[in-house]
CSV table of C-alpha atoms in Angstrom, one decimal:
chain,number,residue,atom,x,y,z
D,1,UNK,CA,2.1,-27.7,88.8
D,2,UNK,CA,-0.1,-29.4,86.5
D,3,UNK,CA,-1.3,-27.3,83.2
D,4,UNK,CA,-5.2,-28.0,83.8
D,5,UNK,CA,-4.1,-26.7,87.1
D,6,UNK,CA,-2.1,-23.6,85.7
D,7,UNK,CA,-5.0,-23.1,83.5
D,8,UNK,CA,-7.9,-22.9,86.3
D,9,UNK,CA,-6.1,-20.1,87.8
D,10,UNK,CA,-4.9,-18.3,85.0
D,11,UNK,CA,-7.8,-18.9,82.7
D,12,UNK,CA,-10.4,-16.4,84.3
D,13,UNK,CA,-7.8,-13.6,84.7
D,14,UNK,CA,-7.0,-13.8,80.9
D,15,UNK,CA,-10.6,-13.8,79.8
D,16,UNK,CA,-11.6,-10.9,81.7
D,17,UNK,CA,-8.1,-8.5,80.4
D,18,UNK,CA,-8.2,-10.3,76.4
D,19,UNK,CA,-10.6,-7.4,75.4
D,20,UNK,CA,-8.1,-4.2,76.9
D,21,UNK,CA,-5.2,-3.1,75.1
D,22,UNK,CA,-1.7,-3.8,77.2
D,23,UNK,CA,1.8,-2.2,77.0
D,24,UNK,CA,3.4,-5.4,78.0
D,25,UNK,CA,5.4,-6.5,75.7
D,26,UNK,CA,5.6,-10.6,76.5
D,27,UNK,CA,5.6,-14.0,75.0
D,28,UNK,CA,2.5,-14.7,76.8
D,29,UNK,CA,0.6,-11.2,76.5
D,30,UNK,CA,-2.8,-11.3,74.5
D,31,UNK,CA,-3.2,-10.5,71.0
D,32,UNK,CA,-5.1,-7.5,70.3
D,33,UNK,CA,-5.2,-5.2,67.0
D,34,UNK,CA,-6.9,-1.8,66.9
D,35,UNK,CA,-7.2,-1.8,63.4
D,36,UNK,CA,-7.1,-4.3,60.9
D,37,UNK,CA,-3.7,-5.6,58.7
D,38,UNK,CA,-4.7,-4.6,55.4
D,39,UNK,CA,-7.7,-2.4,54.3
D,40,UNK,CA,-9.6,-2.9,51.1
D,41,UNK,CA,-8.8,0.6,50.3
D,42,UNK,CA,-5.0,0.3,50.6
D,43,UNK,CA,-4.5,-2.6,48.8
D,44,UNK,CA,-6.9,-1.5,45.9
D,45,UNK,CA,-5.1,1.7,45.5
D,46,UNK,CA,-2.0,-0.2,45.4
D,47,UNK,CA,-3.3,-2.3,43.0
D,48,UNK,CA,-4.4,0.4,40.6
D,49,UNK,CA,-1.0,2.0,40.9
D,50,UNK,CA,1.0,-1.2,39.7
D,51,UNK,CA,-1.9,-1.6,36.8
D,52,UNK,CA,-1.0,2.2,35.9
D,53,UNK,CA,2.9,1.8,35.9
D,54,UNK,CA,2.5,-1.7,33.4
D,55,UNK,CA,-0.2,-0.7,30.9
D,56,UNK,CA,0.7,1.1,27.8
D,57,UNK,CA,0.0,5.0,27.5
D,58,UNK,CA,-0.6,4.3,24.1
D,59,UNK,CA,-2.1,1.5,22.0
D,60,UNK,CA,0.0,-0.1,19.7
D,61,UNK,CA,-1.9,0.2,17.4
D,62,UNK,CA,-2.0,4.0,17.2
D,63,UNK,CA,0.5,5.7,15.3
D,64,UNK,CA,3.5,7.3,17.2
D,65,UNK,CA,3.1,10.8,15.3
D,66,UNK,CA,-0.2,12.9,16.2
D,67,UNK,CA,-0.2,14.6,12.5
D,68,UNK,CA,0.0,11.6,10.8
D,69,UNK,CA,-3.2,10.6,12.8
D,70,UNK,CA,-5.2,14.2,12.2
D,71,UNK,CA,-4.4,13.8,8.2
D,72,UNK,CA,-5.7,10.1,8.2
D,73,UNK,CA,-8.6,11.7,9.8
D,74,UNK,CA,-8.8,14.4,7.6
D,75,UNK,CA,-9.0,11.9,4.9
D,76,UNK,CA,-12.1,10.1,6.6
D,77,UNK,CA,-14.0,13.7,6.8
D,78,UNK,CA,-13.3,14.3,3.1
D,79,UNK,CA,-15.1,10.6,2.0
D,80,UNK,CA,-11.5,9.2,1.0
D,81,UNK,CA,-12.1,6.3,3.4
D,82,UNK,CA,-15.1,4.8,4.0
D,83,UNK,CA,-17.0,3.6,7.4
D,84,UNK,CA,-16.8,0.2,5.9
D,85,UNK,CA,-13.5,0.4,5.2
D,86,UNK,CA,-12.1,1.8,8.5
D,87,UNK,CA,-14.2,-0.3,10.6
D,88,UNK,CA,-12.1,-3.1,8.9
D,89,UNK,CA,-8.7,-2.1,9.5
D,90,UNK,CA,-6.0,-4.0,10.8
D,91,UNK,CA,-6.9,-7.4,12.7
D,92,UNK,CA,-10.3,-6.0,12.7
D,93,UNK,CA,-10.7,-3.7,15.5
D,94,UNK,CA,-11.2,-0.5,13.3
D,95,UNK,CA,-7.0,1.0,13.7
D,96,UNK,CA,-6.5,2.4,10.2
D,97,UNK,CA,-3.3,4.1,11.3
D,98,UNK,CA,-1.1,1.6,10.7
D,99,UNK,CA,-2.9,0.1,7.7
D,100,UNK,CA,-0.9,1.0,4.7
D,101,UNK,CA,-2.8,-1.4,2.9
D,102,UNK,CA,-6.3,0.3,3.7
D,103,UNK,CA,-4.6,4.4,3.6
D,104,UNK,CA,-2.4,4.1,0.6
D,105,UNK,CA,-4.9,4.5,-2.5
D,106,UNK,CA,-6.3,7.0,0.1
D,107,UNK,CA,-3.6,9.1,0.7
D,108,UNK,CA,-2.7,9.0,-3.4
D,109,UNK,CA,-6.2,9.7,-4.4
D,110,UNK,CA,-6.7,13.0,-2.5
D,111,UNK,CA,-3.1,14.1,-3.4
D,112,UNK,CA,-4.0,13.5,-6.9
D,113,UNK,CA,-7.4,15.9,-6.5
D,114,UNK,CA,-5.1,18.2,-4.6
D,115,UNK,CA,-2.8,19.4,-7.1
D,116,UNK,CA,-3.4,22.6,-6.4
D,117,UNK,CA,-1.5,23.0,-3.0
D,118,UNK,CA,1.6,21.5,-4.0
D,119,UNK,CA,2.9,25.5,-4.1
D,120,UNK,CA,2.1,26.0,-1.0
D,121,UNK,CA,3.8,23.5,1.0
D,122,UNK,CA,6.8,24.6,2.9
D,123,UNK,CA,9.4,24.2,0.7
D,124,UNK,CA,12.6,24.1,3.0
D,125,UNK,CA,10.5,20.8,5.3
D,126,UNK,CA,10.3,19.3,1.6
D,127,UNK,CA,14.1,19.9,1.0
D,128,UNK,CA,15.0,18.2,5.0
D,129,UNK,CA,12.6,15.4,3.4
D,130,UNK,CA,14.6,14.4,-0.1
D,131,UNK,CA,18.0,16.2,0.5
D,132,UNK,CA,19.7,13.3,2.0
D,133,UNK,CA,17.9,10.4,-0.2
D,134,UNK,CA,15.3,8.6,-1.2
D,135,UNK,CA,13.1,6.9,1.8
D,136,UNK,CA,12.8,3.4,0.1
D,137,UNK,CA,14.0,1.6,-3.6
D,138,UNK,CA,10.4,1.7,-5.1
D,139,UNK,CA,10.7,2.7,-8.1
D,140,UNK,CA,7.8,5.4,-7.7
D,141,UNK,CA,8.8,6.4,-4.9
D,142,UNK,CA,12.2,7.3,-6.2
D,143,UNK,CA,11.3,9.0,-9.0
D,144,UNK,CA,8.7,11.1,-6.8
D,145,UNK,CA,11.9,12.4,-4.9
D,146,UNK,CA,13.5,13.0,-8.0
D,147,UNK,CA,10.7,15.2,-8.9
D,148,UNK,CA,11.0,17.0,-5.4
D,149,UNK,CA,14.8,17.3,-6.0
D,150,UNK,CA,14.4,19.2,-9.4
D,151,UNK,CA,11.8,21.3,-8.1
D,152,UNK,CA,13.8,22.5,-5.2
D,153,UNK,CA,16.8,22.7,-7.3
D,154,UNK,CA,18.9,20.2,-5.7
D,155,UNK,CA,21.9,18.4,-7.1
D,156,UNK,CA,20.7,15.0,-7.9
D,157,UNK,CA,24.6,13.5,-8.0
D,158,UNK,CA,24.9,15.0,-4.1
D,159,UNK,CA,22.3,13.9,-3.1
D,160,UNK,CA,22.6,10.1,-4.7
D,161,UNK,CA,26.1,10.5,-3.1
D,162,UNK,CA,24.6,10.8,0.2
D,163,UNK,CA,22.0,8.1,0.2
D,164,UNK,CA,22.6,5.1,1.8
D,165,UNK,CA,21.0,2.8,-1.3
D,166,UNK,CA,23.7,4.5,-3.7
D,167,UNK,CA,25.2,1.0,-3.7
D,168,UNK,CA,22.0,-0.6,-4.7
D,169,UNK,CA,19.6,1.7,-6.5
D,170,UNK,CA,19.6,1.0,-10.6
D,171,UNK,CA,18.5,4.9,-10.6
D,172,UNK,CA,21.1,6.5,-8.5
D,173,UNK,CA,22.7,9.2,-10.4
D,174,UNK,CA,19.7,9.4,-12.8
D,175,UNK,CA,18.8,12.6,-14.0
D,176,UNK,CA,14.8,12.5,-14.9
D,177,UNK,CA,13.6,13.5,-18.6
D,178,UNK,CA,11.3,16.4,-18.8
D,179,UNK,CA,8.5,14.5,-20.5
D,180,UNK,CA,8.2,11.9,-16.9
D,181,UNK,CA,6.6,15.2,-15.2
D,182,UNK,CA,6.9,17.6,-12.7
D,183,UNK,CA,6.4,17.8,-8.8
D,184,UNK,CA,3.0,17.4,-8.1
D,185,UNK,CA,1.1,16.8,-4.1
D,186,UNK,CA,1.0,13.1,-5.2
D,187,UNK,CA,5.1,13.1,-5.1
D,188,UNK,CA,5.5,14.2,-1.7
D,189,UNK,CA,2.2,12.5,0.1
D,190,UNK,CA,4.2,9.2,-1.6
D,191,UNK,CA,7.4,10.6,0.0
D,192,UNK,CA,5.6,10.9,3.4
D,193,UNK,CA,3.8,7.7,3.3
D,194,UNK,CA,6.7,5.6,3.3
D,195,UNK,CA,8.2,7.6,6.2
D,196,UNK,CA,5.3,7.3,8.3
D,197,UNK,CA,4.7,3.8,7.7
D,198,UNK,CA,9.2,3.5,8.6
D,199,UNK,CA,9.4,-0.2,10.8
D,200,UNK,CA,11.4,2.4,13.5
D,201,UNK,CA,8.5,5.3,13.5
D,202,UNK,CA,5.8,3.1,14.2
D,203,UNK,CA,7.4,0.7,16.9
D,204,UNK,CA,9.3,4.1,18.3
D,205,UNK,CA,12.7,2.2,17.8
D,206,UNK,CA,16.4,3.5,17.1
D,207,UNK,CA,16.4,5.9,14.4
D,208,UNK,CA,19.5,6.0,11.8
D,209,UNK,CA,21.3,9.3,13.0
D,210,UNK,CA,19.7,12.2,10.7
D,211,UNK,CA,16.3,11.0,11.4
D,212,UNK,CA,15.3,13.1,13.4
D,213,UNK,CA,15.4,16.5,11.2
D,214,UNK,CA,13.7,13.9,8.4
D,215,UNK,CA,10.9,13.1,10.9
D,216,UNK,CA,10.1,16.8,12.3
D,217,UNK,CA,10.2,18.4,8.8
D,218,UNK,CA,7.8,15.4,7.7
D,219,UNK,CA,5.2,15.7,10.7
D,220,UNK,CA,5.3,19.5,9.8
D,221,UNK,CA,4.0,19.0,6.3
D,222,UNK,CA,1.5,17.0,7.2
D,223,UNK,CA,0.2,19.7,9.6
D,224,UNK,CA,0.0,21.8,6.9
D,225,UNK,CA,-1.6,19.0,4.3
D,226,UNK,CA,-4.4,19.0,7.2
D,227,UNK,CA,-5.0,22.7,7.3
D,228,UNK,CA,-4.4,23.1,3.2
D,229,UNK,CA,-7.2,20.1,2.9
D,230,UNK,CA,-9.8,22.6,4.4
D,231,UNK,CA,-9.4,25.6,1.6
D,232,UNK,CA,-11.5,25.6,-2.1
D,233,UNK,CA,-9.8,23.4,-4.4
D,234,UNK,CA,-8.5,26.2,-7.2
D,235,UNK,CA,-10.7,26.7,-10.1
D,236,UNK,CA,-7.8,28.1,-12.3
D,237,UNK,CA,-5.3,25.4,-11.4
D,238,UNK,CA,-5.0,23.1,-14.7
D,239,UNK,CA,-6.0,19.2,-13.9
D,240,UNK,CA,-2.5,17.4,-14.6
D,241,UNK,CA,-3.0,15.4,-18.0
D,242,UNK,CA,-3.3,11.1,-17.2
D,243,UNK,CA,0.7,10.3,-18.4
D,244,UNK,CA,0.4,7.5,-20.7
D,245,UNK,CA,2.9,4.5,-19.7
D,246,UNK,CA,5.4,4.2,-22.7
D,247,UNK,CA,4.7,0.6,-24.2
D,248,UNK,CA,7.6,-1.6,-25.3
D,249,UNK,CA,7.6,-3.8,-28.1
D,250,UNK,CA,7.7,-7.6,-27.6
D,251,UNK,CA,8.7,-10.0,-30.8
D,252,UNK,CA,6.7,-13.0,-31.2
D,253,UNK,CA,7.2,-15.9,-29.0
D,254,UNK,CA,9.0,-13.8,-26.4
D,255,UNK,CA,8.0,-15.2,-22.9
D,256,UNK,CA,10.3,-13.5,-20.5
D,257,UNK,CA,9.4,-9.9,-21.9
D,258,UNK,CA,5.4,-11.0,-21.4
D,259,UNK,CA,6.5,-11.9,-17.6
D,260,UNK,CA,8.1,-8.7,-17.1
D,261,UNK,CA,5.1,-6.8,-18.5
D,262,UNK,CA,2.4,-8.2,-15.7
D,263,UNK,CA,5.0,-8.0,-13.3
D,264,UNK,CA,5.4,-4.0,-14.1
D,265,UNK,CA,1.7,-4.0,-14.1
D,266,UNK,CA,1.7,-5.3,-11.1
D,267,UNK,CA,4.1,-3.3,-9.2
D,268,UNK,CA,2.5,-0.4,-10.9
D,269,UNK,CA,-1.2,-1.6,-9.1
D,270,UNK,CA,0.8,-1.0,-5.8
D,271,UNK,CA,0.9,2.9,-6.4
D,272,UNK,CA,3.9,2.7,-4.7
D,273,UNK,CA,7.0,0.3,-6.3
């Protein structure tokens, strides 16, 4: 039989049935779909889900440790950084949480005009912080953790034992003279600014084992820098006394000690080294 001939008398009997649904299950039975392959609402749902599982719960340019984030605020409150400042942060899009360059003289300047609630910090989270070494080789930062160490009674040559720059720190095993100060705020804040500004912290990396009693005692005194920030300064705590930088003396025609007097300047602008 020829197909236009199949086709005339098959044709009219397949227009007429294309439009009801059939339980035949052939080859040759008509298409028909009660509802359509994919809805707009499925796939945007679905869509929205795999955008949910890939973005980042948290920028990265926030800071890993809520505390650290309430005392930078703190600081903003208080005047210690400014709108023009903060709106300038890092790569521009107004993250100061990761700045050190834009929070450091911050951090140092209100520690300096808080003085007065050095005694009240907890002083077994300051031991966790400095009983197992110093956070960096700066050389203020060291001697800041010396500070904390006499204050809390520790055994320097213990703890220098301990530390993991014993083999290259020129002040390991260095005992502080009276007349380079006591613990003040500034000493810890320092302390806790290098921690929270640690390579690991920020990108939530490995941390060295030990860390993580560092990192809870730390993120405890800032807590209670935020809530100390909001009491009266102390009218009858005495303003420490500017300490004068000992000066040494250079003979005539001596280049390398004139180097190593700007580069000690310098390193002393950084309010850190």
């Amino acid at each position: 039989m020829s197909a236009s001939r199949l086709f005339f008398l098959l044709g009219a009997s397949t227009v007429r049935n294309c439009n009801k649904p059939t339980n035949i299950s052939s080859p040759f039975s008509p298409f028909r779909f009660t509802k359509p392959l994919l809805s707009p609402v499925v796939r945007f749902r679905s869509y929205n889900c795999i955008s949910a599982t890939i973005e980042p719960l948290v920028s990265p340019k926030n800071h890993p440790w809520p505390e650290w984030v309430a005392f930078v605020d703190r600081l903003k409150s208080k005047g210690y950084i400014t709108e023009k400042s903060s709106s300038t942060g890092e790569d521009g899009d107004g993250s100061i949480y990761t700045d050190m360059n834009l929070l450091k003289d911050a951090c140092l300047n209100f520690s300096r005009d808080r003085s007065d609630i050095f005694k009240k910090l907890s002083t077994q989270d300051m031991q966790k912080v400095v009983e197992k070494g110093c956070p960096n080789l700066f050389r203020k930062v060291v001697n800041s953790a010396k500070r904390l160490r006499i204050h809390l009674n520790l055994d320097e040559g213990e703890v220098c034992g301990a530390c993991n720059f014993r083999g290259s720190c020129d002040r390991a095993y260095l005992i502080l003279k009276e007349s380079e100060g006591v613990a003040r705020t500034v000493d810890i804040v320092r302390v806790l600014l290098i921690y929270a500004f640690d390579s690991a912290v920020i990108s939530s990396g490995a941390m060295p084992p030990g860390s993580e009693l560092i990192e809870v005692s730390a993120r405890q005194l800032l807590s209670e820098l935020v809530e100390l920030s909001e009491t009266p300064i102390d009218p009858d705590h005495p303003t420490p006394a500017p300490k004068a930088s000992p000066r040494k003396k250079q003979s005539v025609g001596s280049r390398t000690d004139g180097l190593e007097d700007v580069e000690m300047k310098r390193r002393d602008l950084t309010g850190l080294e």
